[in-house]
Amino acid sequence: MPPLIFSLQLAFTLAVCAFLIVPVVLSVLAGLTVNYFVGLESGLTLKWVIEVWNGYRDTLFRSVGIALACLALTLVLGVPAAYALARAKSRLGRAFEELLMLPVAVPGLATALALIASYGALSGFRTSWAFILVGHALFTLPFMLRAVLAVLSAIDLKTLEEGAASLGAGPWQRFVHIVLPNCRDGILAGSLMVLTLSMGEFNLTWLLHTPLTKTLPVGLADAYASLRLEVGSAYTLLFFLMIVPLLLAMQALARPRRRRFIPADDTDLAPLALKP
Amino acid sequence: MNPVPLAIRLEGCARTFADGTRALEPLDLDIRAGETLVLLGPSGCGKTTTLRLIAGLERPDAGGRVLFDGEDVTARGIEARHVGMVFQSYALFPNMTVAENIGYGLRIRKLPIREQRARVGEMLAMMRLEALADRAVDQLSGGQRQRVALARALAVRPRALLLDEPLTALDAQLRDTLRMEINLLLRGLGITAIYVTHDQAEAMALGDRIVVMAHGRVAQVGTPRDIYHRPASAFVADFIGTMNRVRGSETADGFACAGGRLRLPPTGRGAAAVMFRPEDVRIAADDETADLAGTVTASFYLGDRTRLFVDIGDECPLTVESSARCTFRPGQAIRLNVQPDGLLVL
């Protein structure tokens, strides 16, 4: 490749990277700077991070809690639903699948308003974090379902199950031994989506939360709107520290198992060892 | 050591699918303990449905009954029928190794671990798969997969083995070898086996008896010899092997047709058509006494023999086989003798 073209490509790539990364770096730096308007020469500090930790720690734990609860809920609801849809290849099943995608298409605000209109009168429920959880589960369920369904549709589930049944396995054994292990990759991919979506969800949560059930993104909006820029940025930094290891872990788990390639052909198939 | 083979009986088993398609007309079938019964027919003839009814993967329409050794098992699902099954696609579990696949039925039956290991080892040895025990199934060749599927089905020592086109996914040469192996295996085990295929050569080689099926009905049940030499209908005659058909009329001294006269023994029925197989035709050396005269229209060299199409003036040309060393040109006149005992009237 001519060096000029290579240099241009490299420059372009670096420019795009910079465009994406510089704001992140600036935001992180802002959270660590004594006075952002003065600049870095004002010195670096953990003051803002500690302030956020002391003031907003509960939102952080609440977000993690809701995300994990949401994951549990979507696993319990989504995996069996995907299994049922994969087995029922009927038109009704297809229609139902489309219906389940609705919460993604409908704006979060509309879903939230519908939830408030329906259940807002149940004050115990309205003021608990479970109310937010319901919204998150509605919004993330399609992602779990789609991820699992895609994997299940790619394997010949019916025949595999018939094979297991022919060996004596009942419905529950087939589900645990055959269905679940073979949709492992879909479940992991779906879990990754659900955790990150729930963790970062703002639209729905903004309407569903109460002052006592703020989640991290809601708290973040709060901090940016009413406090110093440095505090908001420190808040972002904490969010980062929490979500990046999670993303990396999930990504590592979701990586397809690489198997050593072993060439196999039938030229060396030995004759059966039959007893005379 | 080997379990007592199972006798299976189907009584009035019909199968209508939810969309109203009749896959199987009411069927009565007796499968003897220890025999290999082949269900043979073109696709859509109901052979796989019949197998699935026996397996318990499908239920017959109301009134149909499936009996195992006289016991009604119609209401039982496949998991309670204790039959081994080999699927066309093998249905090996991708999340398990070869050994885990073979041992799955034993694990479900909660056999002691020691016994499970011993049996899996036994099956691996018999199938010559010892070296592959810890491989994933997607690291196996077609023939190896087929063996794992067989081993998995046999590991639980079923009293009947059901095979749904087990060789269809393999290439031709391997198919021939494995067909022979399966034959030896089934006979060695003495197990009742029901084998579904659309391949008549496979059916001939494996079956103690063959059930030829068409359009959801049984066209004929018989030994391979019966089916080949005494087909019950024109469908069976045409489906199995190659059959020549000549129209004409029965006379006092044989059967008069275009191209000559066949030495048909009197049938007393006034036959209007006779059939015979290519191997019952001889190319006549003596022009005067030959049964038929015709013209070669095409000649195909097959290596071990030459296949000729001969026009005798009837609607369809005859198919005739000759030794590979003789050469024939299209347009050449030819005379044929047909063995009288090879003539069929339906």
Coordinates of C-alpha atoms in Angstrom, one line a residue:
Chain A
M1 CA 0.0 0.0 0.0
P2 CA 1.4 3.4 -0.9
P3 CA 2.6 5.2 2.3
L4 CA 0.5 8.3 1.6
I5 CA -2.8 6.4 1.5
F6 CA -1.8 4.5 4.6
S7 CA -0.9 7.7 6.4
L8 CA -4.3 9.2 5.4
Q9 CA -6.2 6.2 6.6
L10 CA -4.3 6.2 9.9
A11 CA -4.9 9.9 10.4
F12 CA -8.6 9.4 9.7
T13 CA -8.9 6.4 12.1
L14 CA -7.1 8.4 14.8
A15 CA -9.3 11.4 14.2
V16 CA -12.5 9.2 14.6
C17 CA -11.0 7.7 17.7
A18 CA -10.2 11.1 19.1
F19 CA -13.7 12.3 18.4
L20 CA -15.1 9.5 20.4
I21 CA -12.5 9.2 23.2
V22 CA -11.6 12.9 23.9
P23 CA -15.0 13.7 25.5
V24 CA -14.7 10.7 27.7
V25 CA -11.2 11.6 28.8
L26 CA -12.3 15.2 29.4
S27 CA -15.3 14.1 31.4
V28 CA -13.1 11.9 33.6
L29 CA -10.5 14.6 34.0
A30 CA -13.3 17.1 34.9
G31 CA -14.3 14.8 37.8
L32 CA -10.7 14.8 39.0
T33 CA -9.9 18.5 38.6
V34 CA -10.0 21.0 41.5
N35 CA -11.6 23.7 39.4
Y36 CA -12.5 22.7 35.8
F37 CA -12.9 26.4 34.7
V38 CA -9.4 27.1 35.7
G39 CA -8.2 24.0 34.2
L40 CA -5.7 21.2 35.1
E41 CA -3.3 23.7 36.6
S42 CA -5.7 24.0 39.5
G43 CA -4.6 20.5 40.4
L44 CA -6.0 17.0 40.7
T45 CA -8.2 15.8 43.5
L46 CA -10.5 13.0 44.7
K47 CA -12.6 15.5 46.6
W48 CA -15.5 15.3 44.0
V49 CA -15.5 11.6 43.8
I50 CA -15.7 11.3 47.6
E51 CA -18.5 13.9 47.6
V52 CA -20.5 11.9 45.1
W53 CA -19.8 8.7 47.0
N54 CA -21.1 10.2 50.2
G55 CA -24.1 11.9 48.6
Y56 CA -25.2 9.4 45.9
R57 CA -23.9 6.0 47.0
D58 CA -27.5 4.8 47.5
T59 CA -28.3 5.4 43.8
L60 CA -25.4 3.4 42.7
F61 CA -26.4 0.4 44.9
R62 CA -30.0 0.8 43.8
S63 CA -29.0 0.7 40.1
V64 CA -26.9 -2.4 40.6
G65 CA -29.7 -4.0 42.6
I66 CA -32.4 -3.1 40.0
A67 CA -30.2 -4.3 37.2
L68 CA -29.6 -7.7 38.9
A69 CA -33.2 -8.1 39.8
C70 CA -34.1 -7.2 36.2
L71 CA -31.7 -9.8 34.9
A72 CA -33.2 -12.4 37.1
L73 CA -36.7 -11.5 36.0
T74 CA -35.9 -11.5 32.3
L75 CA -34.1 -14.8 32.7
V76 CA -37.0 -16.4 34.4
L77 CA -39.5 -14.9 31.9
G78 CA -37.5 -14.6 28.8
V79 CA -35.8 -17.9 28.4
P80 CA -38.9 -20.1 28.8
A81 CA -40.8 -17.6 26.6
A82 CA -38.1 -17.9 23.9
Y83 CA -38.2 -21.7 24.2
A84 CA -42.0 -21.8 23.9
L85 CA -41.8 -19.5 20.8
A86 CA -39.0 -21.6 19.2
R87 CA -41.2 -24.7 19.6
A88 CA -44.4 -23.2 18.5
K89 CA -43.6 -22.2 14.9
S90 CA -47.2 -21.0 14.3
R91 CA -48.4 -17.7 13.0
L92 CA -49.7 -16.8 16.4
G93 CA -46.3 -17.4 17.8
R94 CA -44.8 -15.0 15.3
A95 CA -47.4 -12.3 16.0
F96 CA -46.7 -12.7 19.8
E97 CA -43.0 -12.3 19.1
E98 CA -43.7 -9.0 17.4
L99 CA -45.9 -7.9 20.2
L100 CA -43.1 -8.5 22.7
M101 CA -41.0 -6.0 20.8
L102 CA -43.5 -3.2 21.4
P103 CA -41.9 -1.9 24.6
V104 CA -38.7 -1.2 22.5
A105 CA -40.6 0.7 19.8
V106 CA -42.9 2.6 22.2
P107 CA -41.1 5.6 23.7
G108 CA -40.1 5.0 27.3
L109 CA -42.0 8.0 28.5
A110 CA -45.2 6.5 27.1
T111 CA -44.6 3.2 28.8
A112 CA -43.9 5.0 32.1
L113 CA -47.0 7.1 31.8
A114 CA -49.1 4.0 31.2
L115 CA -47.6 2.3 34.2
I116 CA -48.3 5.3 36.4
A117 CA -51.8 5.6 35.1
S118 CA -52.4 1.9 35.8
Y119 CA -50.6 1.4 39.1
G120 CA -49.9 4.9 40.4
A121 CA -52.8 4.5 42.9
L122 CA -51.1 1.6 44.6
S123 CA -49.0 3.8 46.8
G124 CA -46.8 1.1 48.4
F125 CA -45.9 -0.2 44.9
R126 CA -45.6 3.3 43.4
T127 CA -43.0 4.4 45.9
S128 CA -40.9 1.2 45.9
W129 CA -38.0 0.4 43.6
A130 CA -40.1 -2.6 42.4
F131 CA -42.1 -0.1 40.3
I132 CA -38.9 0.9 38.4
L133 CA -38.0 -2.8 38.1
V134 CA -41.3 -3.5 36.3
G135 CA -40.5 -0.7 33.8
H136 CA -37.0 -2.0 33.3
A137 CA -38.2 -5.6 32.9
L138 CA -40.7 -4.5 30.3
F139 CA -38.1 -2.6 28.3
T140 CA -35.3 -5.2 28.5
L141 CA -37.3 -8.5 28.2
P142 CA -37.4 -8.3 24.3
F143 CA -33.6 -8.1 24.2
M144 CA -33.3 -11.3 26.3
L145 CA -36.0 -13.0 24.3
R146 CA -34.6 -12.1 20.9
A147 CA -31.0 -13.2 21.9
V148 CA -32.2 -16.6 23.2
L149 CA -34.7 -17.1 20.4
A150 CA -32.0 -16.4 17.7
V151 CA -29.8 -19.2 19.1
L152 CA -32.7 -21.6 19.6
S153 CA -33.9 -21.1 16.1
A154 CA -30.5 -21.9 14.7
I155 CA -30.4 -25.4 16.1
D156 CA -32.8 -28.3 15.3
L157 CA -34.3 -28.1 18.8
K158 CA -37.2 -30.4 18.0
T159 CA -35.0 -33.3 16.8
L160 CA -32.6 -32.8 19.7
E161 CA -35.4 -33.0 22.1
E162 CA -36.8 -36.1 20.4
G163 CA -33.4 -37.7 20.7
A164 CA -33.3 -37.0 24.4
A165 CA -36.8 -38.2 24.8
S166 CA -36.0 -41.5 23.0
L167 CA -33.3 -42.0 25.7
G168 CA -35.9 -41.6 28.4
A169 CA -35.6 -37.9 29.3
G170 CA -38.8 -36.2 30.4
P171 CA -39.7 -32.5 29.6
W172 CA -37.8 -31.0 32.5
Q173 CA -34.7 -33.1 32.0
R174 CA -34.7 -32.2 28.3
F175 CA -35.0 -28.5 29.2
V176 CA -32.1 -28.6 31.7
H177 CA -29.8 -31.0 29.9
I178 CA -30.4 -30.1 26.2
V179 CA -32.2 -26.8 25.8
L180 CA -30.4 -24.6 28.3
P181 CA -26.8 -25.7 27.6
N182 CA -27.4 -25.2 23.9
C183 CA -28.7 -21.7 24.2
R184 CA -26.0 -20.7 26.7
D185 CA -24.5 -18.2 24.2
G186 CA -27.8 -16.5 23.6
I187 CA -28.5 -16.3 27.4
L188 CA -25.1 -14.7 28.0
A189 CA -25.5 -12.2 25.1
G190 CA -29.0 -11.4 26.4
S191 CA -27.8 -11.0 30.0
L192 CA -25.2 -8.5 28.8
M193 CA -27.8 -6.5 27.0
V194 CA -30.2 -6.5 29.9
L195 CA -27.6 -5.5 32.6
T196 CA -26.2 -2.6 30.6
L197 CA -29.6 -1.4 29.4
S198 CA -31.1 -1.5 32.9
M199 CA -28.0 0.2 34.4
G200 CA -28.1 3.1 31.9
E201 CA -31.9 3.4 31.6
F202 CA -33.1 7.0 32.0
N203 CA -36.3 7.7 30.1
L204 CA -38.6 5.3 31.9
T205 CA -36.9 5.7 35.3
W206 CA -37.0 9.5 35.2
L207 CA -40.8 9.3 35.4
L208 CA -41.1 6.2 37.5
H209 CA -38.7 7.2 40.3
T210 CA -39.5 9.0 43.6
P211 CA -37.0 11.1 45.5
L212 CA -36.3 8.0 47.6
T213 CA -35.9 5.6 44.6
K214 CA -33.4 7.5 42.4
T215 CA -31.2 5.3 40.2
L216 CA -27.7 6.2 39.1
P217 CA -28.6 7.9 35.7
V218 CA -31.4 9.9 37.4
G219 CA -29.0 11.0 40.1
L220 CA -26.5 11.9 37.4
A221 CA -29.0 14.1 35.6
D222 CA -29.8 15.6 39.0
A223 CA -26.1 16.3 39.7
Y224 CA -25.4 17.9 36.3
A225 CA -28.5 20.0 36.6
S226 CA -28.1 21.3 40.1
L227 CA -24.5 20.9 41.2
R228 CA -21.0 21.7 39.9
L229 CA -19.8 20.2 36.7
E230 CA -17.0 18.5 38.6
V231 CA -19.5 16.6 40.7
G232 CA -21.4 15.4 37.7
S233 CA -18.2 14.3 36.0
A234 CA -17.0 12.5 39.1
Y235 CA -20.4 10.8 39.2
T236 CA -19.8 9.7 35.6
L237 CA -16.4 8.3 36.6
L238 CA -18.0 6.2 39.3
F239 CA -20.5 4.9 36.8
F240 CA -17.6 4.0 34.4
L241 CA -15.7 2.2 37.1
M242 CA -18.8 0.1 37.9
I243 CA -19.9 -0.8 34.4
V244 CA -16.7 -1.3 32.5
P245 CA -15.5 -4.4 34.5
L246 CA -19.0 -5.8 34.2
L247 CA -19.0 -5.3 30.4
L248 CA -15.6 -6.9 30.1
A249 CA -16.6 -9.9 32.2
M250 CA -19.7 -10.5 30.3
Q251 CA -17.9 -10.0 27.0
A252 CA -15.3 -12.6 28.0
L253 CA -18.0 -15.1 29.0
A254 CA -20.0 -14.5 25.8
R255 CA -17.1 -15.2 23.5
P256 CA -17.9 -18.3 21.5
R257 CA -16.0 -21.3 22.8
R258 CA -13.1 -21.9 20.4
R259 CA -12.6 -25.5 19.6
R260 CA -9.4 -26.9 18.1
F261 CA -10.1 -27.8 14.5
I262 CA -9.7 -31.5 14.0
P263 CA -10.0 -32.6 10.4
A264 CA -12.4 -35.6 10.4
D265 CA -13.1 -37.8 7.4
D266 CA -14.3 -41.4 7.0
T267 CA -11.3 -42.9 5.2
D268 CA -10.0 -44.2 8.5
L269 CA -13.3 -45.5 9.9
A270 CA -12.4 -48.8 11.4
P271 CA -14.9 -51.7 11.0
L272 CA -17.2 -52.4 13.9
A273 CA -15.9 -54.8 16.5
L274 CA -18.8 -57.2 16.6
K275 CA -18.7 -60.3 18.7
P276 CA -19.1 -63.4 16.5
Chain B
M1 CA -26.8 -60.5 27.9
N2 CA -28.9 -59.1 25.1
P3 CA -32.5 -58.2 26.1
V4 CA -35.4 -60.2 24.8
P5 CA -36.5 -58.7 21.5
L6 CA -39.9 -57.0 21.3
A7 CA -42.9 -58.0 19.2
I8 CA -44.7 -54.9 18.0
R9 CA -48.3 -54.7 16.7
L10 CA -50.1 -51.8 15.1
E11 CA -53.9 -52.0 15.0
G12 CA -55.9 -49.6 12.9
C13 CA -53.3 -46.9 13.2
A14 CA -54.2 -43.9 11.1
R15 CA -52.6 -40.5 11.4
T16 CA -54.2 -37.2 10.4
F17 CA -52.3 -34.0 10.9
A18 CA -53.7 -30.9 12.4
D19 CA -54.1 -29.3 8.9
G20 CA -56.3 -32.3 7.8
T21 CA -53.6 -34.0 5.8
R22 CA -54.0 -37.8 6.0
A23 CA -50.4 -39.0 6.4
L24 CA -51.4 -42.6 7.1
E25 CA -54.5 -44.6 6.3
P26 CA -55.5 -47.1 9.0
L27 CA -52.7 -49.6 9.2
D28 CA -52.4 -53.0 10.7
L29 CA -48.9 -54.4 11.0
D30 CA -47.3 -57.2 12.9
I31 CA -43.6 -56.9 13.6
R32 CA -42.1 -60.2 14.9
A33 CA -39.7 -60.2 17.8
G34 CA -36.1 -60.1 16.5
E35 CA -36.8 -59.4 12.8
T36 CA -35.6 -56.5 10.8
L37 CA -38.5 -54.8 9.1
V38 CA -37.9 -52.2 6.5
L39 CA -40.4 -49.5 5.7
L40 CA -39.8 -48.6 2.1
G41 CA -41.4 -46.0 -0.1
P42 CA -41.1 -42.7 -1.8
S43 CA -41.2 -39.5 0.3
G44 CA -44.6 -38.7 1.7
C45 CA -45.7 -42.4 1.7
G46 CA -46.2 -42.5 5.4
K47 CA -43.1 -44.6 6.3
T48 CA -41.6 -42.1 8.7
T49 CA -45.1 -41.4 10.3
T50 CA -45.4 -45.2 10.9
L51 CA -42.0 -45.2 12.6
R52 CA -42.9 -42.2 14.7
L53 CA -46.1 -43.9 15.7
I54 CA -44.2 -47.0 16.9
A55 CA -41.6 -44.7 18.7
G56 CA -44.3 -42.7 20.4
L57 CA -43.3 -39.4 18.8
E58 CA -46.8 -39.3 17.2
R59 CA -50.1 -40.6 18.5
P60 CA -52.5 -42.5 16.1
D61 CA -55.9 -41.1 15.4
A62 CA -58.6 -42.3 17.8
G63 CA -59.2 -46.1 17.5
G64 CA -55.6 -46.9 16.6
R65 CA -53.6 -49.0 19.0
V66 CA -49.9 -49.7 19.4
L67 CA -49.0 -53.0 21.2
F68 CA -45.6 -54.0 22.6
D69 CA -45.7 -57.7 23.4
G70 CA -49.4 -57.5 23.5
E71 CA -49.4 -54.6 26.0
D72 CA -51.2 -51.4 24.9
V73 CA -48.6 -48.6 24.9
T74 CA -50.6 -46.2 22.7
A75 CA -50.9 -43.6 25.5
R76 CA -47.2 -43.8 26.4
G77 CA -44.8 -41.1 25.2
I78 CA -41.4 -42.1 23.6
E79 CA -39.6 -41.6 27.0
A80 CA -41.6 -44.4 28.5
R81 CA -41.4 -46.9 25.6
H82 CA -37.8 -47.9 26.0
V83 CA -37.0 -48.1 22.3
G84 CA -33.7 -47.0 20.8
M85 CA -33.9 -44.5 17.9
V86 CA -31.4 -43.3 15.3
F87 CA -32.5 -40.1 13.6
Q88 CA -31.7 -39.1 10.0
S89 CA -29.8 -36.1 11.3
Y90 CA -28.5 -38.2 14.2
A91 CA -29.7 -35.5 16.8
L92 CA -26.4 -35.7 18.7
F93 CA -26.3 -33.2 21.6
P94 CA -23.8 -30.5 20.6
N95 CA -23.2 -29.6 24.3
M96 CA -21.8 -33.1 25.1
T97 CA -18.8 -35.1 24.1
V98 CA -19.0 -38.4 22.3
A99 CA -18.9 -40.4 25.6
E100 CA -21.4 -38.1 27.2
N101 CA -23.8 -38.5 24.3
I102 CA -23.5 -42.3 24.4
G103 CA -24.0 -42.3 28.2
Y104 CA -26.9 -39.9 28.3
G105 CA -29.6 -42.6 28.4
L106 CA -27.8 -44.3 31.2
R107 CA -27.5 -41.1 33.1
I108 CA -31.2 -40.5 32.7
R109 CA -31.9 -44.0 34.0
K110 CA -29.7 -43.2 37.0
L111 CA -27.5 -46.3 36.6
P112 CA -24.5 -46.5 39.0
I113 CA -21.6 -44.4 37.7
R114 CA -19.4 -47.5 37.5
E115 CA -21.9 -49.3 35.4
Q116 CA -22.4 -46.2 33.2
R117 CA -18.7 -46.0 32.5
A118 CA -18.5 -49.7 31.8
R119 CA -21.3 -49.6 29.3
V120 CA -20.1 -46.5 27.5
G121 CA -16.6 -48.1 27.3
E122 CA -18.2 -51.2 25.8
M123 CA -20.1 -49.2 23.2
L124 CA -17.1 -47.1 22.3
A125 CA -15.1 -50.4 21.8
M126 CA -17.8 -52.0 19.7
M127 CA -18.1 -48.9 17.5
R128 CA -14.3 -48.4 17.4
L129 CA -14.7 -44.9 18.8
E130 CA -12.3 -45.2 21.8
A131 CA -10.0 -42.5 20.5
L132 CA -12.8 -40.1 20.0
A133 CA -14.5 -40.4 23.4
D134 CA -13.7 -36.9 24.6
R135 CA -14.3 -35.1 21.2
A136 CA -17.1 -32.7 20.7
V137 CA -19.6 -34.0 18.2
D138 CA -18.9 -31.2 15.8
Q139 CA -15.4 -32.5 15.4
L140 CA -16.6 -35.8 13.9
S141 CA -17.1 -37.0 10.4
G142 CA -20.4 -38.1 9.0
G143 CA -19.6 -41.8 9.5
Q144 CA -18.4 -41.2 13.0
R145 CA -21.5 -39.3 13.9
Q146 CA -23.6 -42.1 12.6
R147 CA -21.8 -44.6 14.9
V148 CA -22.2 -42.3 17.9
A149 CA -25.9 -42.1 17.2
L150 CA -26.1 -46.0 16.9
A151 CA -24.0 -46.4 20.1
R152 CA -26.2 -43.9 22.0
A153 CA -29.4 -45.7 21.0
L154 CA -28.0 -49.1 21.8
A155 CA -26.3 -48.2 25.1
V156 CA -29.6 -48.4 27.0
R157 CA -30.1 -51.9 25.6
P158 CA -33.5 -51.2 24.1
R159 CA -35.7 -54.1 23.1
A160 CA -36.3 -52.5 19.7
L161 CA -34.3 -50.2 17.5
L162 CA -35.9 -47.7 15.2
L163 CA -33.8 -46.2 12.4
D164 CA -35.1 -43.3 10.4
E165 CA -33.1 -43.1 7.1
P166 CA -29.8 -43.5 9.1
L167 CA -27.6 -43.6 6.0
T168 CA -29.1 -40.9 3.9
A169 CA -26.8 -38.2 5.1
L170 CA -23.6 -40.1 4.0
D171 CA -21.9 -40.5 0.7
A172 CA -22.5 -43.5 -1.5
Q173 CA -19.4 -45.5 -0.9
L174 CA -19.6 -45.2 2.9
R175 CA -23.3 -46.0 2.7
D176 CA -22.6 -49.4 1.2
T177 CA -20.0 -50.2 3.9
L178 CA -22.2 -49.0 6.8
R179 CA -25.2 -50.8 5.4
M180 CA -23.4 -54.1 5.7
E181 CA -22.2 -53.2 9.2
I182 CA -25.6 -52.3 10.4
N183 CA -26.9 -55.6 9.0
L184 CA -24.3 -57.6 10.9
L185 CA -24.9 -55.5 14.0
L186 CA -28.7 -56.0 14.0
R187 CA -28.3 -59.7 13.4
G188 CA -25.7 -60.0 16.1
L189 CA -27.8 -58.3 18.6
G190 CA -31.0 -60.2 17.6
I191 CA -32.9 -57.0 18.3
T192 CA -36.2 -56.1 16.7
A193 CA -35.4 -53.4 14.2
I194 CA -37.6 -51.1 12.2
Y195 CA -35.7 -49.4 9.4
V196 CA -37.1 -46.6 7.3
T197 CA -35.6 -45.9 3.9
H198 CA -36.4 -44.7 0.4
D199 CA -33.5 -46.7 -1.0
Q200 CA -34.6 -50.0 -2.4
A201 CA -31.1 -51.5 -2.4
E202 CA -30.8 -50.7 1.3
A203 CA -34.2 -52.3 1.9
M204 CA -33.2 -55.5 0.0
A205 CA -29.9 -55.8 1.8
L206 CA -31.2 -55.2 5.3
G207 CA -34.8 -56.4 5.6
D208 CA -36.1 -59.8 6.8
R209 CA -39.3 -58.3 5.5
I210 CA -40.1 -55.2 3.6
V211 CA -43.2 -53.1 3.8
V212 CA -43.6 -51.2 0.6
M213 CA -45.7 -48.1 1.2
A214 CA -47.4 -45.6 -1.1
H215 CA -49.8 -42.7 -0.4
G216 CA -50.2 -43.6 3.3
R217 CA -51.1 -47.2 2.5
V218 CA -49.2 -50.5 2.6
A219 CA -48.7 -51.7 -1.0
Q220 CA -47.1 -55.0 -0.1
V221 CA -45.5 -56.8 2.8
G222 CA -43.0 -59.6 2.1
T223 CA -39.5 -60.9 2.0
P224 CA -37.1 -59.0 -0.3
R225 CA -37.4 -62.0 -2.7
D226 CA -41.2 -61.8 -2.7
I227 CA -41.2 -58.1 -3.3
Y228 CA -38.8 -58.3 -6.1
H229 CA -40.0 -61.4 -7.9
R230 CA -43.7 -61.4 -7.0
P231 CA -44.7 -57.7 -6.7
A232 CA -48.3 -57.4 -5.7
S233 CA -49.0 -54.3 -7.8
A234 CA -47.7 -52.3 -10.7
F235 CA -46.5 -49.7 -8.2
V236 CA -44.4 -52.2 -6.3
A237 CA -43.1 -53.6 -9.6
D238 CA -42.0 -50.2 -10.8
F239 CA -40.7 -48.9 -7.5
I240 CA -38.4 -51.9 -6.9
G241 CA -35.7 -52.4 -9.6
T242 CA -36.4 -52.0 -13.3
M243 CA -39.4 -53.6 -14.9
N244 CA -40.4 -53.9 -18.5
R245 CA -44.0 -53.8 -19.5
V246 CA -45.3 -55.2 -22.8
R247 CA -48.9 -54.9 -23.9
G248 CA -50.7 -57.5 -26.0
S249 CA -53.0 -60.4 -25.6
E250 CA -52.8 -63.9 -24.2
T251 CA -53.3 -66.7 -26.8
A252 CA -53.4 -70.5 -26.6
D253 CA -49.7 -70.8 -26.9
G254 CA -48.4 -67.7 -25.1
F255 CA -48.6 -64.0 -25.3
A256 CA -48.8 -62.1 -28.6
C257 CA -47.3 -58.6 -28.6
A258 CA -45.5 -56.2 -30.8
G259 CA -42.2 -57.6 -31.8
G260 CA -43.1 -61.3 -31.4
R261 CA -44.5 -63.8 -28.9
L262 CA -43.6 -64.4 -25.3
R263 CA -43.7 -68.0 -23.9
L264 CA -46.2 -67.2 -21.2
P265 CA -47.6 -70.2 -19.3
P266 CA -51.4 -70.2 -19.4
T267 CA -52.8 -67.8 -16.8
G268 CA -56.5 -68.5 -17.4
R269 CA -57.2 -64.8 -17.0
G270 CA -56.6 -63.5 -20.5
A271 CA -53.6 -61.3 -19.7
A272 CA -53.5 -57.9 -21.5
A273 CA -50.0 -57.0 -20.3
V274 CA -46.9 -58.8 -19.0
M275 CA -43.9 -57.6 -17.1
F276 CA -40.4 -58.9 -16.8
R277 CA -37.1 -57.7 -15.4
P278 CA -34.0 -56.9 -17.5
E279 CA -32.1 -59.8 -16.1
D280 CA -34.6 -62.3 -17.4
V281 CA -33.9 -61.2 -21.0
R282 CA -31.2 -62.9 -23.0
I283 CA -29.9 -61.6 -26.3
A284 CA -30.6 -64.4 -28.7
A285 CA -28.0 -65.9 -30.9
D286 CA -30.4 -67.8 -33.1
D287 CA -32.6 -65.4 -35.1
E288 CA -35.3 -68.0 -35.9
T289 CA -36.4 -69.1 -32.4
A290 CA -36.1 -65.8 -30.6
D291 CA -39.2 -64.5 -28.7
L292 CA -38.9 -60.8 -29.7
A293 CA -37.3 -58.8 -32.4
G294 CA -36.5 -55.1 -32.1
T295 CA -34.1 -52.3 -32.7
V296 CA -31.5 -50.9 -30.3
T297 CA -32.4 -47.2 -29.6
A298 CA -29.7 -46.5 -27.0
S299 CA -26.8 -48.2 -25.3
F300 CA -25.2 -47.2 -21.9
Y301 CA -21.9 -48.7 -20.9
L302 CA -22.0 -49.2 -17.1
G303 CA -18.6 -50.9 -16.6
D304 CA -19.8 -54.3 -15.4
R305 CA -22.5 -54.5 -18.0
T306 CA -24.1 -52.6 -20.8
R307 CA -27.7 -51.4 -20.6
L308 CA -29.7 -51.3 -23.8
F309 CA -33.0 -49.7 -24.7
V310 CA -34.7 -51.8 -27.3
D311 CA -37.7 -50.7 -29.3
I312 CA -40.1 -53.6 -30.2
G313 CA -42.9 -51.4 -31.5
D314 CA -44.7 -51.1 -28.1
E315 CA -45.2 -47.8 -26.3
C316 CA -42.2 -48.0 -24.1
P317 CA -38.8 -49.4 -25.1
L318 CA -37.5 -52.4 -23.2
T319 CA -34.6 -52.2 -20.9
V320 CA -32.2 -55.1 -21.5
E321 CA -28.8 -55.9 -20.0
S322 CA -25.9 -57.5 -21.7
S323 CA -22.4 -58.4 -20.9
A324 CA -20.2 -55.4 -21.0
R325 CA -18.0 -56.9 -23.7
C326 CA -20.7 -56.8 -26.4
T327 CA -21.1 -53.6 -28.2
F328 CA -24.3 -52.4 -29.8
R329 CA -25.0 -49.4 -31.9
P330 CA -28.3 -47.5 -32.0
G331 CA -30.3 -48.7 -35.0
Q332 CA -28.9 -52.2 -34.8
A333 CA -31.5 -55.1 -35.1
I334 CA -31.6 -57.3 -32.1
R335 CA -33.4 -60.5 -31.0
L336 CA -34.4 -61.3 -27.5
N337 CA -35.5 -64.3 -25.4
V338 CA -37.4 -63.8 -22.2
Q339 CA -37.3 -66.5 -19.6
P340 CA -40.9 -67.8 -19.2
D341 CA -40.5 -68.0 -15.4
G342 CA -39.6 -64.4 -15.3
L343 CA -42.9 -63.3 -16.8
L344 CA -45.3 -61.6 -14.5
V345 CA -49.0 -60.9 -15.0
L346 CA -50.8 -58.6 -12.6

